[in-house]
Amino acid sequence: MSRDLVERAARGEEAAYAALVRLHADRLYAIAARILRDPYLAEDALQQTLITIWRELPRLRDPDRFEAWTYRLILRASTAEARRERRGSPVRLLPDDHDTTTTTDDYRLVADRDQLERGFRRLSPEQRAVLVLQHYEGLSLAEIADVLGIPVGTAGSRIHYATRALRAALEADARGSAGKERPA
Amino acid sequence: MTRHDDAGRSPATELDRLLGEWLTDGPRRAPDAPVSVAIEFARSHPRRTDPFRAFRRDPMAGRSAGLFALQPAFALLAVGLLVAALVGVGVVGGLLRASPAPVPPSAPVVPSPSASPSPSPSPSPSPSPNVIELPLTTESAATEDVTFQDQSLRVTDIEDVTTTSLGEPGEGGLPGVTQIDDTTIDLLWVVAPCTGSHWGFVLDPTATALAFFPATPCEGQDTPGFTRAIRVHFDRPVDAASIHVSAATASPRPS
């Protein structure tokens, strides 16, 4: 079905494009929101991506590559938004439309989540992107390499360094917290 | 403390598990606004037939795909054009070498001591054309004033290129040369940054050649090609039919 929509949208059928967009918008927004940690930036990235899809779709030779191509577009738009944001206003938090603390009263879990939020924000947009693709979208290494247009080895290396950077950020955060708790 | 995923593909650490759980939380539903804006954009921007579509790169082609990122038939056509251009350059080069050198008008005519004309004049190489290389950065307008020898050129970007004007004479990807008036011609072609190709316009074999290089660096397989249309003004009459067009491949010039 998606292939048919892609082919018709590529020929310029606006109804097919609208259906295609509605089919994939949630997935693309979820990725952007997790990379950017900001709903407004994610919205901008999604809009940019959807317009690019309309403009560039005729160039996509294989309709079966549509999904991988849209991954690539949303990552590109998200990293661009992140860079723009770094030059501008301070980072906003995700809206509380989803209970990020879940129902557990496990303080340790809450602490983990806050630490992860802080540590994740310290990563570059590219590092966040590979971690989202792997841990949220569940893509394999080969699929990530395909989306990014890089060799599998390079993708593995990028994930390794992103994970290492996150671990270092968490450790630095933990050391900072321990220092604050220490009595003067 | 590692684990393997269901497919047994890669080991996962405690950090991986926490990260996966943490990323699962968060918004999953896209807001309506960007979707509506995009659909409205599509309605207000109906897609026109792109005569150069075959020359646009496939956005999912690998970096090393080169010409094969184009539509297959046109990749073959591009190779054919390249070969034809090389052969053409060879033929034109041979003809130029065989033609007599131009005599400067101020040079005194000295009669040869031997009155008997030579049965076949010895070929002397004609001067190579002045190659004026113009890097093309973006689609934005630019004006170049170029002076060489006894005449000058003014190269001006044409801002408004309509779809119909793209159809001729650049149809099929060949650079188009259109006579505007006695002293003005339009040149029209497609710049494909990642192929490194450039178009050369030999305006006058003994005087001038223009070579347009895509100065836009290749930034991955998604770097879009773009249409270039420029207007060249001469200070003397020029005939569009006499202008030789060739294509070649070269490394893009640094911007």
Short mmCIF file of C-alpha atoms in Angstrom, two decimals:
data_model
loop_
_atom_site.label_atom_id
_atom_site.label_comp_id
_atom_site.label_asym_id
_atom_site.label_seq_id
_atom_site.Cartn_x
_atom_site.Cartn_y
_atom_site.Cartn_z
CA MET A 1 0.00 0.00 0.00
CA SER A 2 2.75 2.39 0.98
CA ARG A 3 4.60 1.61 -2.22
CA ASP A 4 1.55 2.47 -4.26
CA LEU A 5 1.14 5.73 -2.37
CA VAL A 6 4.79 6.57 -2.90
CA GLU A 7 4.53 5.98 -6.64
CA ARG A 8 1.37 8.03 -6.96
CA ALA A 9 2.73 10.85 -4.81
CA ALA A 10 5.89 10.86 -6.89
CA ARG A 11 3.73 11.40 -9.96
CA GLY A 12 2.27 14.46 -8.26
CA GLU A 13 -1.00 13.11 -6.86
CA GLU A 14 -1.72 15.37 -3.92
CA ALA A 15 -4.22 12.97 -2.34
CA ALA A 16 -1.63 10.20 -2.32
CA TYR A 17 0.89 12.56 -0.80
CA ALA A 18 -1.58 13.57 1.92
CA ALA A 19 -2.24 9.92 2.75
CA LEU A 20 1.47 9.17 2.76
CA VAL A 21 2.18 12.08 5.08
CA ARG A 22 -0.53 11.04 7.53
CA LEU A 23 0.84 7.52 7.48
CA HIS A 24 4.39 8.49 8.40
CA ALA A 25 4.08 11.77 10.32
CA ASP A 26 3.78 10.18 13.78
CA ARG A 27 6.88 8.05 13.29
CA LEU A 28 8.93 10.98 12.01
CA TYR A 29 7.75 13.33 14.75
CA ALA A 30 8.54 10.81 17.46
CA ILE A 31 12.10 10.52 16.20
CA ALA A 32 12.56 14.29 15.95
CA ALA A 33 11.12 14.84 19.41
CA ARG A 34 13.52 12.34 20.92
CA ILE A 35 16.55 13.79 19.20
CA LEU A 36 15.68 17.41 19.86
CA ARG A 37 14.00 17.04 23.29
CA ASP A 38 11.82 19.97 22.29
CA PRO A 39 8.30 19.69 20.84
CA TYR A 40 8.44 22.97 18.96
CA LEU A 41 11.74 22.21 17.29
CA ALA A 42 10.48 18.72 16.49
CA GLU A 43 7.42 20.25 14.88
CA ASP A 44 9.60 22.48 12.72
CA ALA A 45 11.79 19.53 11.75
CA LEU A 46 8.74 17.47 10.82
CA GLN A 47 7.27 20.23 8.69
CA GLN A 48 10.56 20.76 6.88
CA THR A 49 10.83 17.02 6.26
CA LEU A 50 7.30 16.67 4.91
CA ILE A 51 7.80 19.55 2.47
CA THR A 52 11.11 18.09 1.33
CA ILE A 53 9.35 14.80 0.69
CA TRP A 54 6.92 16.53 -1.67
CA ARG A 55 9.67 18.38 -3.46
CA GLU A 56 12.20 15.60 -3.79
CA LEU A 57 10.10 12.46 -4.05
CA PRO A 58 10.37 12.18 -7.85
CA ARG A 59 14.11 11.72 -7.48
CA LEU A 60 13.68 8.60 -5.36
CA ARG A 61 14.16 5.79 -7.83
CA ASP A 62 13.12 2.86 -5.66
CA PRO A 63 9.80 3.35 -3.80
CA ASP A 64 10.77 0.60 -1.38
CA ARG A 65 13.48 2.90 -0.08
CA PHE A 66 10.96 5.52 0.96
CA GLU A 67 11.02 4.73 4.65
CA ALA A 68 14.81 4.73 4.87
CA TRP A 69 14.86 7.97 2.92
CA THR A 70 12.42 9.62 5.33
CA TYR A 71 14.59 8.53 8.25
CA ARG A 72 17.46 10.29 6.58
CA LEU A 73 15.42 13.44 5.98
CA ILE A 74 14.12 13.70 9.53
CA LEU A 75 17.60 13.16 10.97
CA ARG A 76 18.96 15.88 8.73
CA ALA A 77 16.18 18.29 9.62
CA SER A 78 16.56 17.50 13.33
CA THR A 79 20.29 18.07 13.41
CA ALA A 80 19.81 21.32 11.50
CA GLU A 81 17.19 22.45 14.01
CA ALA A 82 19.44 21.47 16.90
CA ARG A 83 22.31 23.51 15.53
CA ARG A 84 20.05 26.47 14.95
CA GLU A 85 18.72 26.16 18.47
CA ARG A 86 22.20 26.07 19.98
CA ARG A 87 22.81 29.48 18.49
CA GLY A 88 19.54 30.84 19.78
CA SER A 89 17.17 30.38 22.64
CA PRO A 90 17.62 28.06 25.60
CA VAL A 91 16.41 24.49 25.43
CA ARG A 92 12.79 23.83 26.39
CA LEU A 93 11.63 20.70 28.04
CA LEU A 94 9.34 18.15 26.50
CA PRO A 95 5.67 18.78 27.28
CA ASP A 96 4.15 16.73 30.01
CA ASP A 97 1.64 15.05 27.73
CA HIS A 98 3.18 11.73 28.58
CA ASP A 99 4.01 10.59 32.04
CA THR A 100 7.77 10.41 31.87
CA THR A 101 8.05 9.21 35.43
CA THR A 102 5.61 6.32 34.93
CA THR A 103 3.65 5.10 37.90
CA THR A 104 6.57 3.78 39.84
CA ASP A 105 7.71 5.51 42.97
CA ASP A 106 11.17 4.14 42.55
CA TYR A 107 13.32 7.19 43.25
CA ARG A 108 16.30 5.58 41.66
CA LEU A 109 14.46 5.23 38.36
CA VAL A 110 13.44 8.90 38.46
CA ALA A 111 17.03 9.83 39.14
CA ASP A 112 18.16 7.69 36.22
CA ARG A 113 15.74 9.42 33.92
CA ASP A 114 16.79 12.90 34.99
CA GLN A 115 20.41 11.98 34.62
CA LEU A 116 19.71 10.50 31.21
CA GLU A 117 17.92 13.67 30.14
CA ARG A 118 20.87 15.82 31.17
CA GLY A 119 23.45 13.46 29.75
CA PHE A 120 21.60 13.01 26.49
CA ARG A 121 21.36 16.77 26.00
CA ARG A 122 25.11 17.02 26.22
CA LEU A 123 25.53 14.81 23.15
CA SER A 124 25.83 16.21 19.67
CA PRO A 125 22.72 15.96 17.48
CA GLU A 126 24.43 13.30 15.38
CA GLN A 127 25.20 11.21 18.45
CA ARG A 128 21.64 11.53 19.68
CA ALA A 129 20.38 10.49 16.27
CA VAL A 130 22.23 7.18 16.16
CA LEU A 131 21.16 6.34 19.70
CA VAL A 132 17.52 7.07 18.86
CA LEU A 133 17.71 4.94 15.74
CA GLN A 134 19.20 2.05 17.68
CA HIS A 135 17.39 2.20 20.98
CA TYR A 136 14.05 3.71 20.04
CA GLU A 137 13.50 2.64 16.47
CA GLY A 138 15.32 -0.65 17.01
CA LEU A 139 17.20 -0.48 13.73
CA SER A 140 20.05 -2.88 13.18
CA LEU A 141 23.57 -1.66 12.54
CA ALA A 142 23.19 -2.33 8.82
CA GLU A 143 19.93 -0.42 8.71
CA ILE A 144 21.44 2.53 10.56
CA ALA A 145 24.36 2.54 8.15
CA ASP A 146 21.93 2.50 5.24
CA VAL A 147 19.89 5.37 6.64
CA LEU A 148 22.96 7.47 7.27
CA GLY A 149 24.60 6.50 3.98
CA ILE A 150 27.78 5.37 5.68
CA PRO A 151 29.64 2.05 5.92
CA VAL A 152 28.50 -0.40 8.60
CA GLY A 153 31.81 -0.10 10.40
CA THR A 154 31.48 3.66 10.57
CA ALA A 155 27.96 3.33 11.91
CA GLY A 156 29.18 0.94 14.60
CA SER A 157 31.94 3.33 15.51
CA ARG A 158 29.50 6.24 15.70
CA ILE A 159 27.22 4.32 18.05
CA HIS A 160 30.18 3.27 20.17
CA TYR A 161 31.39 6.83 20.59
CA ALA A 162 27.89 8.13 21.23
CA THR A 163 27.37 5.55 23.97
CA ARG A 164 30.77 6.35 25.43
CA ALA A 165 29.99 10.07 25.39
CA LEU A 166 26.68 9.44 27.13
CA ARG A 167 28.34 7.29 29.75
CA ALA A 168 30.96 9.99 30.36
CA ALA A 169 28.23 12.63 30.63
CA LEU A 170 26.34 10.53 33.17
CA GLU A 171 29.48 9.95 35.21
CA ALA A 172 30.30 13.65 35.16
CA ASP A 173 26.75 14.40 36.23
CA ALA A 174 26.98 11.88 39.07
CA ARG A 175 30.27 13.37 40.25
CA GLY A 176 28.72 16.84 40.20
CA SER A 177 25.76 15.68 42.23
CA ALA A 178 27.99 13.97 44.77
CA GLY A 179 30.05 17.17 45.11
CA LYS A 180 26.95 19.23 45.80
CA GLU A 181 25.72 16.82 48.44
CA ARG A 182 29.07 16.82 50.26
CA PRO A 183 28.97 19.11 53.34
CA ALA A 184 31.21 22.14 53.26
CA MET B 1 26.02 -6.81 32.92
CA THR B 2 25.24 -7.41 29.30
CA ARG B 3 22.37 -8.99 27.49
CA HIS B 4 21.64 -9.87 23.90
CA ASP B 5 18.59 -8.73 22.03
CA ASP B 6 16.09 -11.20 20.68
CA ALA B 7 17.97 -11.61 17.45
CA GLY B 8 21.18 -12.12 19.33
CA ARG B 9 22.77 -9.38 17.29
CA SER B 10 24.51 -7.18 19.76
CA PRO B 11 25.22 -7.16 23.41
CA ALA B 12 23.35 -4.63 25.47
CA THR B 13 24.46 -3.08 28.70
CA GLU B 14 22.47 -1.76 31.60
CA LEU B 15 22.89 1.70 30.10
CA ASP B 16 21.44 0.42 26.82
CA ARG B 17 18.42 -0.94 28.68
CA LEU B 18 17.85 2.28 30.61
CA LEU B 19 18.29 4.34 27.47
CA GLY B 20 15.82 2.18 25.56
CA GLU B 21 13.21 2.50 28.30
CA TRP B 22 13.77 6.21 28.66
CA LEU B 23 13.47 6.84 24.93
CA THR B 24 10.23 4.87 24.83
CA ASP B 25 8.63 7.61 26.85
CA GLY B 26 7.71 10.77 25.08
CA PRO B 27 5.31 11.98 22.40
CA ARG B 28 4.28 9.51 19.73
CA ARG B 29 1.64 11.47 17.91
CA ALA B 30 2.51 14.25 15.52
CA PRO B 31 0.68 17.55 15.95
CA ASP B 32 -1.74 18.46 13.19
CA ALA B 33 -0.15 21.78 12.25
CA PRO B 34 2.94 20.61 10.33
CA VAL B 35 0.95 17.92 8.54
CA SER B 36 -1.68 20.44 7.46
CA VAL B 37 0.95 22.93 6.38
CA ALA B 38 2.73 20.30 4.29
CA ILE B 39 -0.47 19.16 2.59
CA GLU B 40 -1.43 22.76 1.88
CA PHE B 41 2.04 23.35 0.51
CA ALA B 42 1.59 20.44 -1.89
CA ARG B 43 -1.76 21.84 -3.01
CA SER B 44 -0.34 25.29 -3.61
CA HIS B 45 2.80 23.97 -5.29
CA PRO B 46 1.67 21.42 -7.85
CA ARG B 47 4.60 19.50 -9.18
CA ARG B 48 5.72 20.51 -12.63
CA THR B 49 7.31 18.14 -15.08
CA ASP B 50 11.03 18.38 -14.58
CA PRO B 51 12.83 18.07 -17.91
CA PHE B 52 16.08 17.41 -16.08
CA ARG B 53 14.67 14.79 -13.74
CA ALA B 54 16.80 12.07 -15.25
CA PHE B 55 19.88 14.03 -14.32
CA ARG B 56 18.92 14.45 -10.67
CA ARG B 57 20.70 12.09 -8.35
CA ASP B 58 18.80 9.38 -6.56
CA PRO B 59 18.82 10.64 -2.94
CA MET B 60 19.41 7.13 -1.63
CA ALA B 61 22.23 6.28 -4.01
CA GLY B 62 25.57 5.59 -2.39
CA ARG B 63 28.34 8.12 -2.44
CA SER B 64 30.30 6.02 -4.91
CA ALA B 65 27.39 5.58 -7.29
CA GLY B 66 28.56 8.44 -9.50
CA LEU B 67 26.78 8.39 -12.83
CA PHE B 68 24.79 5.37 -11.74
CA ALA B 69 22.88 7.59 -9.36
CA LEU B 70 21.19 8.92 -12.49
CA GLN B 71 18.46 7.04 -14.28
CA PRO B 72 20.19 4.09 -16.00
CA ALA B 73 19.32 5.14 -19.51
CA PHE B 74 20.59 8.61 -18.89
CA ALA B 75 23.70 7.37 -17.17
CA LEU B 76 24.49 5.58 -20.44
CA LEU B 77 23.57 8.72 -22.34
CA ALA B 78 25.88 10.75 -20.12
CA VAL B 79 28.71 8.30 -20.77
CA GLY B 80 27.96 8.51 -24.48
CA LEU B 81 28.00 12.30 -24.35
CA LEU B 82 31.28 12.21 -22.52
CA VAL B 83 32.84 9.96 -25.13
CA ALA B 84 31.38 12.09 -27.93
CA ALA B 85 32.74 15.22 -26.26
CA LEU B 86 36.18 13.72 -25.97
CA VAL B 87 36.09 12.67 -29.62
CA GLY B 88 34.76 16.12 -30.52
CA VAL B 89 37.52 17.84 -28.62
CA GLY B 90 40.03 15.67 -30.41
CA VAL B 91 38.55 16.47 -33.83
CA VAL B 92 38.25 20.18 -33.13
CA GLY B 93 41.72 20.21 -31.68
CA GLY B 94 43.05 18.52 -34.80
CA LEU B 95 41.26 21.00 -37.05
CA LEU B 96 42.61 23.90 -35.04
CA ARG B 97 46.12 22.59 -35.33
CA ALA B 98 45.67 22.20 -39.07
CA SER B 99 44.30 25.74 -39.62
CA PRO B 100 46.73 28.57 -40.40
CA ALA B 101 47.61 30.92 -37.64
CA PRO B 102 45.86 34.31 -37.80
CA VAL B 103 48.01 37.17 -38.97
CA PRO B 104 47.92 40.21 -36.76
CA PRO B 105 46.59 43.19 -38.74
CA SER B 106 49.44 45.41 -37.66
CA ALA B 107 52.07 42.99 -38.81
CA PRO B 108 53.88 44.26 -41.92
CA VAL B 109 53.49 42.08 -44.95
CA VAL B 110 56.92 41.13 -46.03
CA PRO B 111 57.08 39.47 -49.39
CA SER B 112 58.89 36.28 -49.40
CA PRO B 113 62.18 36.28 -51.25
CA SER B 114 61.12 33.19 -53.05
CA ALA B 115 58.15 33.99 -55.20
CA SER B 116 57.11 30.42 -55.65
CA PRO B 117 54.31 29.59 -53.26
CA SER B 118 54.60 26.53 -51.22
CA PRO B 119 52.29 23.77 -52.47
CA SER B 120 51.04 23.06 -49.02
CA PRO B 121 51.37 25.56 -46.24
CA SER B 122 53.08 24.17 -43.26
CA PRO B 123 50.58 23.86 -40.46
CA SER B 124 51.17 26.13 -37.54
CA PRO B 125 49.33 25.80 -34.27
CA SER B 126 46.59 28.34 -33.76
CA PRO B 127 46.49 30.08 -30.41
CA SER B 128 44.59 28.24 -27.74
CA PRO B 129 41.34 29.90 -26.77
CA ASN B 130 41.34 31.93 -23.65
CA VAL B 131 39.54 29.77 -21.20
CA ILE B 132 37.56 31.87 -18.79
CA GLU B 133 36.60 29.71 -15.86
CA LEU B 134 33.57 30.84 -13.92
CA PRO B 135 32.77 29.06 -10.68
CA LEU B 136 29.08 28.75 -10.09
CA THR B 137 28.26 28.81 -6.45
CA THR B 138 24.52 28.82 -6.10
CA GLU B 139 21.43 29.72 -7.94
CA SER B 140 21.75 33.26 -6.72
CA ALA B 141 22.41 35.99 -9.18
CA ALA B 142 25.89 37.09 -10.03
CA THR B 143 27.44 39.21 -12.65
CA GLU B 144 30.86 38.71 -14.09
CA ASP B 145 32.61 41.23 -16.24
CA VAL B 146 35.30 39.56 -18.20
CA THR B 147 37.77 41.22 -20.48
CA PHE B 148 40.09 39.48 -22.82
CA GLN B 149 42.23 40.63 -25.71
CA ASP B 150 40.25 43.15 -27.71
CA GLN B 151 36.76 42.51 -26.50
CA SER B 152 34.85 42.14 -23.31
CA LEU B 153 32.14 39.88 -22.00
CA ARG B 154 29.50 40.49 -19.46
CA VAL B 155 28.00 37.38 -17.93
CA THR B 156 24.70 37.96 -16.18
CA ASP B 157 22.48 35.52 -14.38
CA ILE B 158 18.97 35.23 -15.68
CA GLU B 159 16.65 35.34 -12.73
CA ASP B 160 13.44 34.17 -14.25
CA VAL B 161 13.84 30.85 -15.97
CA THR B 162 10.47 29.43 -16.83
CA THR B 163 9.66 25.81 -17.38
CA THR B 164 8.96 26.40 -21.02
CA SER B 165 12.29 28.00 -21.58
CA LEU B 166 13.90 24.95 -20.00
CA GLY B 167 12.42 22.79 -22.71
CA GLU B 168 14.42 24.33 -25.44
CA PRO B 169 17.11 24.10 -26.42
CA GLY B 170 18.40 22.45 -23.30
CA GLU B 171 15.94 19.56 -23.65
CA GLY B 172 17.58 16.26 -23.01
CA GLY B 173 20.27 17.68 -20.83
CA LEU B 174 22.34 19.26 -23.55
CA PRO B 175 23.37 22.79 -22.81
CA GLY B 176 21.29 25.19 -24.78
CA VAL B 177 22.57 28.24 -26.63
CA THR B 178 19.94 30.76 -27.64
CA GLN B 179 20.48 33.86 -29.70
CA ILE B 180 18.89 36.84 -27.99
CA ASP B 181 20.17 39.60 -30.21
CA ASP B 182 23.23 40.32 -32.32
CA THR B 183 25.50 40.61 -29.35
CA THR B 184 23.74 38.53 -26.73
CA ILE B 185 23.29 34.83 -26.18
CA ASP B 186 21.75 32.76 -23.42
CA LEU B 187 23.42 29.63 -22.11
CA LEU B 188 21.32 27.07 -20.26
CA TRP B 189 22.32 23.81 -18.65
CA VAL B 190 22.19 21.69 -15.52
CA VAL B 191 24.90 21.71 -12.89
CA ALA B 192 25.33 18.43 -11.06
CA PRO B 193 27.80 19.08 -8.23
CA CYS B 194 28.44 15.49 -7.22
CA THR B 195 29.30 14.23 -10.68
CA GLY B 196 32.01 16.84 -11.03
CA SER B 197 30.85 17.49 -14.56
CA HIS B 198 31.03 20.87 -16.14
CA TRP B 199 29.98 22.37 -19.40
CA GLY B 200 32.29 24.25 -21.68
CA PHE B 201 31.11 26.78 -24.21
CA VAL B 202 33.68 27.55 -26.87
CA LEU B 203 32.42 30.88 -28.07
CA ASP B 204 35.08 31.53 -30.62
CA PRO B 205 37.66 28.83 -31.29
CA THR B 206 40.44 31.35 -31.68
CA ALA B 207 39.46 33.66 -28.91
CA THR B 208 37.37 32.55 -26.04
CA ALA B 209 36.07 29.52 -24.26
CA LEU B 210 33.92 29.66 -21.22
CA ALA B 211 34.10 26.79 -18.78
CA PHE B 212 31.57 26.72 -16.00
CA PHE B 213 32.49 24.70 -12.99
CA PRO B 214 30.09 23.76 -10.26
CA ALA B 215 31.77 25.40 -7.29
CA THR B 216 29.18 24.04 -4.93
CA PRO B 217 30.95 21.23 -3.12
CA CYS B 218 29.41 17.81 -3.15
CA GLU B 219 27.87 17.39 0.28
CA GLY B 220 26.73 13.84 -0.07
CA GLN B 221 24.45 12.15 -2.47
CA ASP B 222 21.61 14.50 -1.73
CA THR B 223 23.35 17.57 -3.04
CA PRO B 224 20.85 18.75 -5.60
CA GLY B 225 21.77 19.71 -9.07
CA PHE B 226 20.46 22.99 -10.29
CA THR B 227 19.65 24.68 -13.50
CA ARG B 228 21.88 27.44 -14.65
CA ALA B 229 20.85 30.07 -17.11
CA ILE B 230 23.18 32.91 -17.83
CA ARG B 231 23.23 35.65 -20.40
CA VAL B 232 26.47 36.61 -22.09
CA HIS B 233 26.72 40.07 -23.60
CA PHE B 234 29.45 40.80 -26.14
CA ASP B 235 30.65 44.08 -27.46
CA ARG B 236 30.60 42.68 -30.97
CA PRO B 237 28.20 40.47 -32.93
CA VAL B 238 28.16 36.82 -32.00
CA ASP B 239 26.44 33.92 -33.73
CA ALA B 240 24.88 31.31 -31.43
CA ALA B 241 25.12 28.71 -34.18
CA SER B 242 28.89 28.99 -34.21
CA ILE B 243 29.25 28.26 -30.55
CA HIS B 244 30.56 24.85 -29.77
CA VAL B 245 29.27 23.13 -26.65
CA SER B 246 31.10 20.35 -24.94
CA ALA B 247 30.80 18.44 -21.74
CA ALA B 248 33.59 17.08 -19.66
CA THR B 249 34.19 15.73 -16.22
CA ALA B 250 36.53 17.34 -13.82
CA SER B 251 36.99 17.69 -10.15
CA PRO B 252 34.77 20.46 -8.86
CA ARG B 253 36.75 23.58 -8.11
CA PRO B 254 37.07 24.51 -4.46
CA SER B 255 34.60 27.17 -3.54
#
